[in-house]
Coordinates of C-alpha atoms in Angstrom, one line a residue:
M93 CA -0.1 0.0 0.0
R94 CA 1.1 3.6 -0.8
S95 CA 0.0 6.5 1.3
L96 CA 0.1 10.1 0.9
Y97 CA 1.5 12.2 3.8
V98 CA 0.3 15.9 3.6
T99 CA 2.5 18.2 5.9
Q100 CA 4.1 22.0 5.5
E101 CA 7.6 20.7 6.4
L102 CA 10.4 18.2 5.4
A103 CA 13.9 18.2 6.9
P104 CA 16.4 19.0 6.1
F105 CA 15.7 21.6 3.5
F106 CA 12.1 22.7 4.3
A107 CA 11.8 22.9 7.7
E108 CA 11.3 25.2 10.8
G109 CA 11.1 22.5 13.8
G110 CA 9.7 19.0 14.9
L111 CA 7.1 19.0 12.2
G112 CA 9.7 19.0 9.5
L113 CA 11.9 16.2 11.5
T114 CA 8.7 14.1 11.9
S115 CA 8.0 14.2 8.3
K116 CA 11.3 12.8 7.0
A117 CA 11.6 10.2 9.8
L118 CA 8.1 8.7 10.2
P119 CA 7.5 7.9 6.5
D120 CA 11.0 6.4 6.3
A121 CA 10.5 4.3 9.3
L122 CA 7.0 3.0 8.1
G123 CA 8.8 1.9 4.9
A124 CA 11.5 0.5 6.2
H125 CA 10.0 -1.3 9.2
C126 CA 6.6 -1.9 7.8
G127 CA 6.6 -1.9 4.4
L128 CA 4.2 1.1 4.2
R129 CA 5.3 3.4 1.5
H130 CA 4.5 7.1 1.2
D131 CA 4.6 10.0 -1.2
I132 CA 5.0 13.3 0.5
V133 CA 3.2 16.6 -0.5
L134 CA 3.9 20.1 1.0
P135 CA 4.0 23.6 -0.2
C136 CA 6.9 24.8 -2.6
Y137 CA 8.9 27.6 -0.9
P138 CA 10.7 28.9 -3.6
R139 CA 13.6 30.5 -1.7
L140 CA 14.2 27.6 0.4
L141 CA 14.0 25.5 -2.9
E142 CA 16.8 28.0 -4.3
R143 CA 18.9 27.8 -1.2
S144 CA 18.8 23.9 -1.1
G145 CA 20.0 23.4 -4.7
L146 CA 17.4 20.9 -5.3
R147 CA 15.6 20.2 -8.8
T148 CA 12.1 19.8 -9.5
Q149 CA 10.0 18.6 -12.4
E150 CA 6.5 19.9 -13.4
V151 CA 3.9 17.1 -13.4
L152 CA 0.6 19.2 -13.6
R153 CA -0.3 22.7 -14.2
L154 CA -3.6 23.9 -11.9
P155 CA -6.1 26.2 -13.2
A156 CA -6.3 29.5 -11.3
R157 CA -8.4 29.4 -8.0
R158 CA -9.9 32.3 -6.2
V159 CA -9.5 32.0 -2.4
G160 CA -9.8 34.5 0.1
G161 CA -10.0 37.1 -2.6
V162 CA -6.8 36.3 -4.1
R163 CA -6.8 34.5 -7.7
A164 CA -3.9 32.8 -8.1
E165 CA -2.5 30.1 -10.5
G166 CA -0.4 26.7 -9.5
S167 CA 1.4 23.8 -10.4
V168 CA 2.4 20.4 -8.8
H169 CA 6.2 19.5 -9.2
R170 CA 8.1 16.1 -8.4
L171 CA 11.2 16.8 -6.5
V172 CA 14.0 15.2 -8.4
D173 CA 16.4 12.9 -6.3
P174 CA 14.4 13.7 -2.9
P175 CA 16.8 13.5 0.4
V176 CA 14.1 10.9 1.6
D177 CA 12.8 7.4 1.0
S178 CA 9.7 8.8 -0.3
G179 CA 8.6 10.5 -3.5
V180 CA 7.9 14.0 -2.8
Y181 CA 5.5 16.5 -4.4
L182 CA 5.6 20.3 -4.2
I183 CA 2.6 22.5 -4.8
R184 CA 4.0 25.7 -6.1
S185 CA 2.2 29.2 -6.2
D186 CA 4.6 31.9 -5.6
A187 CA 1.7 34.4 -5.0
W188 CA 0.9 32.4 -1.8
Y189 CA 4.6 30.8 -0.9
D190 CA 7.4 33.2 -2.1
R191 CA 8.0 34.8 1.1
P192 CA 10.8 35.3 3.5
G193 CA 9.5 32.7 6.0
M194 CA 7.4 29.8 5.9
Y195 CA 5.1 30.7 8.3
R196 CA 6.1 34.3 9.9
D197 CA 7.2 37.5 8.6
E198 CA 10.4 39.2 9.6
H199 CA 9.3 39.9 12.8
Y200 CA 8.1 36.7 13.5
A201 CA 4.6 37.4 13.5
P202 CA 2.3 34.8 11.9
F203 CA 1.1 35.7 8.2
A204 CA -2.0 37.5 8.5
D205 CA -3.6 35.2 5.5
E206 CA -2.3 31.7 7.0
A207 CA -5.7 30.3 6.8
E208 CA -6.1 31.3 3.1
R209 CA -2.6 29.8 2.1
A210 CA -3.7 26.7 3.8
A211 CA -7.0 26.6 2.1
Y212 CA -5.3 27.1 -1.5
F213 CA -3.0 24.3 -0.9
G214 CA -5.8 22.0 0.3
W215 CA -7.7 22.7 -3.0
C216 CA -4.4 22.1 -4.9
V217 CA -3.6 18.6 -3.4
A218 CA -7.4 17.2 -4.1
R219 CA -7.4 18.9 -7.5
W220 CA -4.1 17.2 -8.3
L221 CA -5.4 13.6 -7.0
S222 CA -8.8 14.3 -9.0
A223 CA -7.0 15.0 -12.1
T224 CA -3.8 12.9 -12.9
G225 CA -2.5 12.1 -9.4
P226 CA -1.4 8.6 -8.1
R227 CA -3.9 6.5 -6.5
Y228 CA -3.3 6.1 -2.5
G229 CA -4.8 3.6 0.0
L230 CA -4.6 6.3 2.9
V231 CA -4.3 9.9 3.4
H232 CA -2.0 11.1 6.4
G233 CA -2.9 14.7 7.2
N234 CA -0.6 16.6 9.9
D235 CA -1.9 19.8 12.1
W236 CA -4.6 22.3 11.2
Q237 CA -2.7 23.1 7.6
S238 CA -4.0 19.8 6.4
G239 CA -7.6 20.5 7.2
A240 CA -8.7 22.0 4.0
A241 CA -6.9 19.2 1.9
M242 CA -8.8 16.8 4.2
A243 CA -12.1 18.3 3.6
H244 CA -11.8 18.3 0.1
L245 CA -10.5 14.9 -0.1
R246 CA -13.4 13.7 1.9
A247 CA -15.7 15.3 -0.2
R248 CA -14.2 13.9 -3.7
F249 CA -12.9 10.5 -2.1
P250 CA -15.6 9.4 0.3
R251 CA -14.1 6.3 1.3
L252 CA -10.6 7.2 1.4
P253 CA -9.6 6.6 4.9
Q254 CA -7.8 9.6 6.4
L255 CA -5.6 10.0 9.5
L256 CA -4.8 13.1 11.4
T257 CA -1.8 13.8 13.4
V258 CA -2.2 16.6 16.0
H259 CA 1.2 17.7 16.6
N260 CA 0.1 20.9 18.5
G261 CA -3.6 21.8 19.1
L262 CA -2.9 25.1 20.1
Y263 CA -2.4 26.1 16.5
R264 CA -5.6 25.8 15.0
G265 CA -6.0 27.8 11.8
D266 CA -8.5 30.2 13.4
L267 CA -11.2 31.2 10.7
T268 CA -13.2 33.9 12.9
H269 CA -11.2 36.6 11.3
C270 CA -12.4 35.7 7.7
A271 CA -15.4 34.5 5.9
P272 CA -15.2 30.8 5.8
A273 CA -17.4 30.7 2.6
T274 CA -14.6 32.3 0.6
L275 CA -12.1 29.4 1.3
G276 CA -13.3 27.3 -1.1
L277 CA -14.2 24.5 0.9
P278 CA -17.0 22.0 -0.1
A279 CA -20.4 23.0 0.8
R280 CA -21.1 20.3 2.9
R281 CA -18.0 20.3 4.8
L282 CA -18.7 24.2 5.5
S283 CA -22.1 23.0 6.8
L284 CA -20.7 20.7 9.0
L285 CA -18.0 22.9 10.5
A286 CA -20.6 25.8 11.2
E287 CA -22.8 23.2 13.3
A288 CA -20.0 22.0 15.3
S289 CA -17.7 25.2 15.6
R290 CA -20.0 26.9 18.4
G291 CA -18.9 30.3 16.5
R292 CA -15.3 29.5 16.6
P293 CA -14.6 27.7 13.1
S294 CA -11.0 26.7 12.4
L295 CA -9.1 24.6 10.0
L296 CA -8.2 22.2 12.8
L297 CA -11.9 21.5 13.5
A298 CA -12.4 20.7 9.7
A299 CA -9.5 18.2 9.9
V300 CA -10.7 16.5 12.6
Q301 CA -14.2 16.3 11.0
A302 CA -12.9 14.8 7.9
A303 CA -10.7 12.3 9.7
D304 CA -11.5 8.5 10.2
A305 CA -8.9 8.7 13.3
V306 CA -6.9 11.0 15.1
A307 CA -3.4 10.5 16.8
T308 CA -1.1 12.6 18.9
C309 CA 2.4 12.3 20.1
S310 CA 1.9 11.1 23.5
S311 CA -0.8 9.6 25.8
G312 CA -0.7 12.8 28.3
Y313 CA -1.3 15.1 25.3
A314 CA -3.9 12.8 24.1
A315 CA -5.9 13.5 27.4
E316 CA -5.1 17.1 27.8
L317 CA -6.7 17.4 24.1
V318 CA -9.9 16.2 25.3
A319 CA -10.1 17.7 28.7
R320 CA -12.1 20.5 27.6
A321 CA -14.4 18.9 25.4
D322 CA -17.6 20.5 27.1
E323 CA -16.4 24.0 26.2
D324 CA -13.9 23.6 23.2
P325 CA -15.6 22.6 20.0
V326 CA -12.0 21.1 18.5
A327 CA -12.0 18.9 21.9
A328 CA -15.4 17.8 21.6
A329 CA -14.7 16.8 18.1
L330 CA -11.8 15.0 19.3
R331 CA -13.6 13.3 21.9
E332 CA -16.1 12.0 19.4
T333 CA -13.4 10.8 17.1
G334 CA -11.1 9.7 19.9
V335 CA -7.3 10.2 20.1
T336 CA -4.5 7.8 20.2
G337 CA -1.1 8.7 21.8
I338 CA 2.0 7.4 19.9
P339 CA 5.2 8.7 21.2
F340 CA 7.4 10.0 18.4
G341 CA 10.9 8.9 18.1
V342 CA 14.5 10.3 17.3
D343 CA 16.2 9.8 13.9
G344 CA 19.3 7.8 15.3
S345 CA 20.9 8.3 11.8
C346 CA 20.9 12.1 12.4
W347 CA 21.3 12.1 16.0
D348 CA 24.5 10.2 16.5
P349 CA 26.7 11.2 19.2
G350 CA 29.0 8.7 17.8
A351 CA 29.4 9.9 14.3
E352 CA 32.2 11.4 12.5
G353 CA 32.0 15.0 11.1
H354 CA 29.7 16.2 13.5
G355 CA 31.9 19.4 15.3
H356 CA 32.7 17.2 18.1
A357 CA 34.7 13.9 19.3
P358 CA 32.4 11.0 18.8
F359 CA 31.2 9.4 21.8
G360 CA 29.1 6.7 23.3
S361 CA 27.4 5.6 26.5
A362 CA 30.9 4.1 27.8
T363 CA 32.8 7.4 27.1
V364 CA 30.2 9.8 27.9
A365 CA 32.2 11.9 30.3
A366 CA 35.4 12.5 28.1
G367 CA 32.6 13.1 25.4
K368 CA 30.8 15.8 27.3
R369 CA 34.0 17.6 28.0
S370 CA 35.2 17.7 24.7
G371 CA 31.7 18.7 23.1
K372 CA 31.6 21.4 25.7
R373 CA 35.1 22.9 24.6
A374 CA 33.8 22.6 20.8
L375 CA 30.7 24.4 21.3
Q376 CA 32.4 27.3 23.3
R377 CA 34.9 27.6 20.6
R378 CA 32.4 27.6 17.7
L379 CA 30.0 30.1 19.3
A380 CA 33.0 32.3 20.7
L381 CA 31.7 31.8 24.4
R382 CA 34.3 31.9 27.3
E383 CA 36.3 28.5 27.4
D384 CA 35.8 27.5 30.9
P385 CA 35.2 23.4 31.3
A386 CA 33.7 24.4 34.7
L387 CA 31.1 26.2 33.5
P388 CA 27.7 24.4 33.3
V389 CA 26.3 24.9 29.9
L390 CA 22.6 24.9 29.2
G391 CA 21.5 24.2 25.7
V392 CA 18.0 24.9 24.1
C393 CA 17.2 24.0 20.7
S394 CA 13.6 25.1 20.0
R395 CA 11.2 28.2 18.5
L396 CA 11.9 30.5 21.1
V397 CA 8.4 31.9 21.9
P398 CA 6.0 31.9 25.2
E399 CA 4.6 28.4 24.3
K400 CA 7.7 27.1 24.8
G401 CA 8.2 28.8 28.1
T402 CA 11.2 31.1 26.5
D403 CA 9.9 34.3 28.4
L404 CA 10.1 31.9 31.8
L405 CA 13.6 30.8 30.7
L406 CA 15.1 34.0 30.2
A407 CA 13.5 35.7 33.2
G408 CA 14.8 32.8 35.5
L409 CA 18.2 32.6 34.0
G410 CA 19.3 36.3 33.8
P411 CA 20.2 36.6 37.2
L412 CA 22.4 33.6 36.9
L413 CA 24.1 34.5 33.7
R414 CA 24.7 38.0 35.1
A415 CA 26.3 36.5 37.9
G416 CA 28.6 34.6 35.8
R417 CA 27.6 31.1 37.1
L418 CA 26.5 29.4 33.7
Q419 CA 26.1 29.7 30.0
L420 CA 23.2 29.7 27.7
V421 CA 23.2 28.7 24.3
L422 CA 20.0 28.9 22.2
V423 CA 19.1 27.8 18.6
G424 CA 16.0 28.7 16.8
P425 CA 14.0 31.5 15.7
A426 CA 12.5 34.2 18.6
T427 CA 9.7 36.7 18.5
D428 CA 11.1 40.4 18.3
E429 CA 10.2 40.9 22.3
L430 CA 12.2 37.9 23.0
R431 CA 15.2 38.8 20.7
R432 CA 15.5 42.0 22.2
E433 CA 15.3 40.3 25.7
L434 CA 18.5 38.2 24.5
S435 CA 20.4 40.9 22.9
G436 CA 20.3 42.7 26.4
L437 CA 21.2 39.5 28.3
A438 CA 24.1 38.7 25.9
E439 CA 25.5 42.7 26.6
A440 CA 25.1 41.9 30.3
A441 CA 26.8 38.7 30.4
P442 CA 29.7 38.7 27.5
G443 CA 30.8 35.2 26.7
L444 CA 28.1 33.6 28.5
L445 CA 25.2 33.6 26.0
A446 CA 25.1 32.7 22.4
H447 CA 21.8 33.0 20.1
V448 CA 21.8 31.2 16.7
P449 CA 18.5 32.6 15.3
R450 CA 17.5 29.7 13.0
F451 CA 17.5 26.1 13.1
D452 CA 21.4 25.2 12.2
Q453 CA 22.1 21.3 12.0
D454 CA 25.8 21.7 12.7
V455 CA 25.2 23.8 15.9
A456 CA 22.4 21.7 17.2
W457 CA 24.7 18.7 17.0
L458 CA 27.1 20.7 19.1
L459 CA 24.4 22.1 21.2
Y460 CA 23.7 18.7 22.5
A461 CA 27.2 17.4 22.8
G462 CA 28.4 20.2 24.7
S463 CA 25.4 20.9 27.2
D464 CA 25.3 19.7 30.5
L465 CA 21.4 20.5 30.6
T466 CA 18.4 21.5 28.3
V467 CA 15.6 23.4 29.8
M468 CA 12.1 23.0 28.7
P469 CA 9.8 25.3 30.8
S470 CA 7.2 24.6 28.3
R471 CA 3.3 25.6 28.8
S472 CA 2.2 23.0 26.4
E473 CA 4.4 20.3 24.6
P474 CA 2.6 17.7 22.7
G475 CA 5.3 15.2 22.7
G476 CA 8.8 16.9 22.8
L477 CA 11.7 15.8 20.6
N478 CA 14.4 18.0 22.1
Q479 CA 14.4 16.0 25.4
L480 CA 14.5 12.9 23.4
I481 CA 17.4 14.2 21.3
A482 CA 18.9 15.5 24.6
Y483 CA 19.0 11.8 25.9
R484 CA 20.9 10.5 23.0
Y485 CA 23.9 13.0 23.8
G486 CA 23.7 12.4 27.8
T487 CA 22.3 15.7 28.4
L488 CA 19.8 15.8 31.1
P489 CA 16.4 17.7 30.7
L490 CA 14.8 20.1 33.1
V491 CA 11.0 20.0 32.0
S492 CA 7.5 21.0 33.0
P493 CA 5.4 18.1 33.7
V494 CA 3.0 18.4 30.8
G495 CA 1.9 16.5 27.7
G496 CA 4.7 14.0 26.3
L497 CA 7.4 15.6 28.5
R498 CA 5.5 14.1 31.5
D499 CA 5.4 10.7 29.7
T500 CA 9.2 10.6 29.1
V501 CA 11.0 12.1 31.8
V502 CA 11.5 10.7 35.4
D503 CA 12.3 13.3 38.1
L504 CA 15.9 12.2 39.5
R505 CA 14.7 13.7 43.0
R506 CA 11.7 11.4 43.3
D507 CA 13.2 8.3 41.8
P508 CA 17.4 8.3 41.8
V509 CA 17.0 4.6 40.4
A510 CA 15.0 5.4 37.1
G511 CA 15.3 9.2 37.2
T512 CA 16.2 11.1 33.9
G513 CA 16.0 14.6 34.5
F514 CA 14.0 17.1 36.6
F515 CA 10.6 18.5 36.8
I516 CA 10.0 22.4 36.8
A517 CA 7.1 22.7 39.4
E518 CA 5.6 25.5 38.2
H519 CA 5.1 28.0 35.1
T520 CA 7.1 30.8 36.9
A521 CA 10.6 32.1 36.2
L522 CA 11.4 31.7 39.7
S523 CA 10.4 27.8 39.6
V524 CA 13.1 27.9 36.4
R525 CA 15.7 28.9 38.4
E526 CA 15.2 27.0 41.6
T527 CA 15.3 23.9 39.4
V528 CA 18.0 24.9 37.4
L529 CA 20.0 25.6 40.7
A530 CA 19.0 22.2 42.0
A531 CA 19.8 20.1 39.1
L532 CA 23.4 22.1 39.1
A533 CA 23.8 21.2 43.1
W534 CA 23.0 17.6 42.3
I535 CA 25.7 17.4 39.4
T536 CA 28.3 19.1 41.9
R537 CA 27.6 16.6 44.6
S538 CA 26.9 13.6 42.5
P539 CA 29.8 13.0 39.4
D540 CA 29.5 9.5 39.7
D541 CA 25.9 9.5 39.8
L542 CA 25.9 11.9 36.8
D543 CA 27.9 9.5 34.7
T544 CA 25.4 6.8 35.7
V545 CA 22.3 8.8 34.7
R546 CA 23.9 9.8 31.3
R547 CA 24.7 6.3 30.7
R548 CA 21.1 5.3 31.6
V549 CA 19.4 8.0 29.4
M550 CA 21.9 7.3 26.4
E551 CA 21.2 3.6 26.3
Q552 CA 17.1 4.2 26.4
D553 CA 15.5 3.1 22.8
W554 CA 13.5 6.1 21.6
S555 CA 13.7 5.1 17.9
W556 CA 11.2 5.7 15.1
A557 CA 10.9 1.9 14.5
A558 CA 8.5 1.5 17.7
T559 CA 6.7 4.6 16.6
A560 CA 6.3 3.2 13.1
R561 CA 4.9 -0.1 14.3
R562 CA 2.2 1.7 16.3
Y563 CA 1.3 3.8 13.2
A564 CA 1.0 0.8 11.0
V565 CA -1.3 -0.9 13.1
L566 CA -3.5 2.2 13.1
Y567 CA -3.2 2.4 9.0
R568 CA -4.1 -1.1 8.4
R569 CA -7.1 -0.8 10.6
L570 CA -8.4 2.0 8.7
V571 CA -7.8 0.8 5.4
A572 CA -9.7 -2.7 6.5
R573 CA -12.2 -0.4 7.9
A574 CA -12.7 1.2 4.6
E575 CA -12.4 -1.9 2.3
G576 CA -15.8 -3.0 0.6
P577 CA -16.6 -5.3 -2.3
D578 CA -15.2 -2.8 -4.9
P579 CA -11.4 -3.0 -4.1
D580 CA -11.1 0.2 -5.7
A581 CA -14.1 2.0 -3.3
A582 CA -11.4 3.5 -1.1
I583 CA -9.6 5.6 -3.9
A584 CA -12.1 6.3 -6.5
P585 CA -13.4 10.0 -6.8
A586 CA -17.1 10.7 -5.8
G587 CA -19.2 10.3 -8.9
A588 CA -16.6 8.3 -10.6
R589 CA -18.7 5.0 -10.7

């Protein structure tokens, strides 16, 4: 069976965060371990395409389509020699996607027409499959940006099984700012959306309504998603459909501390102490930080936004940075306000803070290899990859006990035998600072225990193979449910027979 994976990102060339990593790793793992092959479709970002040097071949020119008051032409391109095991298709329409960022402007503010962009993309995907596109046994959509595509496909291919993965339910593709009728969605799907929205329509709600099943990246987050069903239309729809929590994995071929050419001396669990010392030295040199092996290094690789608790992180660690008690390295884009705060902290603590304002793979490898701790004071964290990547490098996570963080971290203070990190008790700057100080005190007084815990976390298995096997069960159940007397029933367009 071949499935279609609908996404907005694909690592390493078209990615801003965890969605891009997942869009590469999960289809690859489903193919390698479960025999389930995919094509991937995502928007074409012309500037990223040019920067990557990748080549494309046009396979279909689409007619002009008006969405949200903008009439634009588009086309479908196939990526030549894709960097993944799947076929990769790009929906190109420069009127919608030729912009400096994937989701946000130069001030890191979301594009005002983000819902219209997703609606146009969804129509293009469905039109392509209805015209000359391949035939698939299942569609796997991701987050709210897949909502329009799934709604169109449900209308055109009524028995085609559709699975939705919710990576982050905070982002919904809210439609209260625009007239949903201008988005070109099928009339029946618009009607269902209006009936269930309670005045708060969104493309995430449209995606849930079109899906046969919904998955998310941890059992803890699955429970959080449906907890407000009495007051939240998306939560109510999720409760009705059901949500399966399947932990995401880590791409071991990418995040491998033993690999050559990643900027640090290779190391494994048996040599973690020496490896971490070497990694810290390489990180400090690369980012022109004060070269001091005794200084604890805290590394954060993430979007730097309030949702991730970055405001709490900077407020909590500011006094420790100014006092020269630690170093902080951050990799990821930040809001204007947080960028200004970072700049002020860097001036106040020279040689102790470094910020790389976009994801950089080479620096990310060094960050995890050279950091003693990573800090994730997230207000919401559906699954979290950063704490799992940190484990690979013997870097201990300090996390808020929410979503997937609660499912994957065991507090060392409560369980020294099985502990893997530390919980931040409250969403406050003070709690962040107190937890960091407690972790640093533990490291200082327990160096032998530190090496034991580092080896313990490095030897855990968070591979994508386990994730893929659970997704494969879900895929096959959905396909079996959709099968009828006509073997093509699930994939033939509505009205085709």
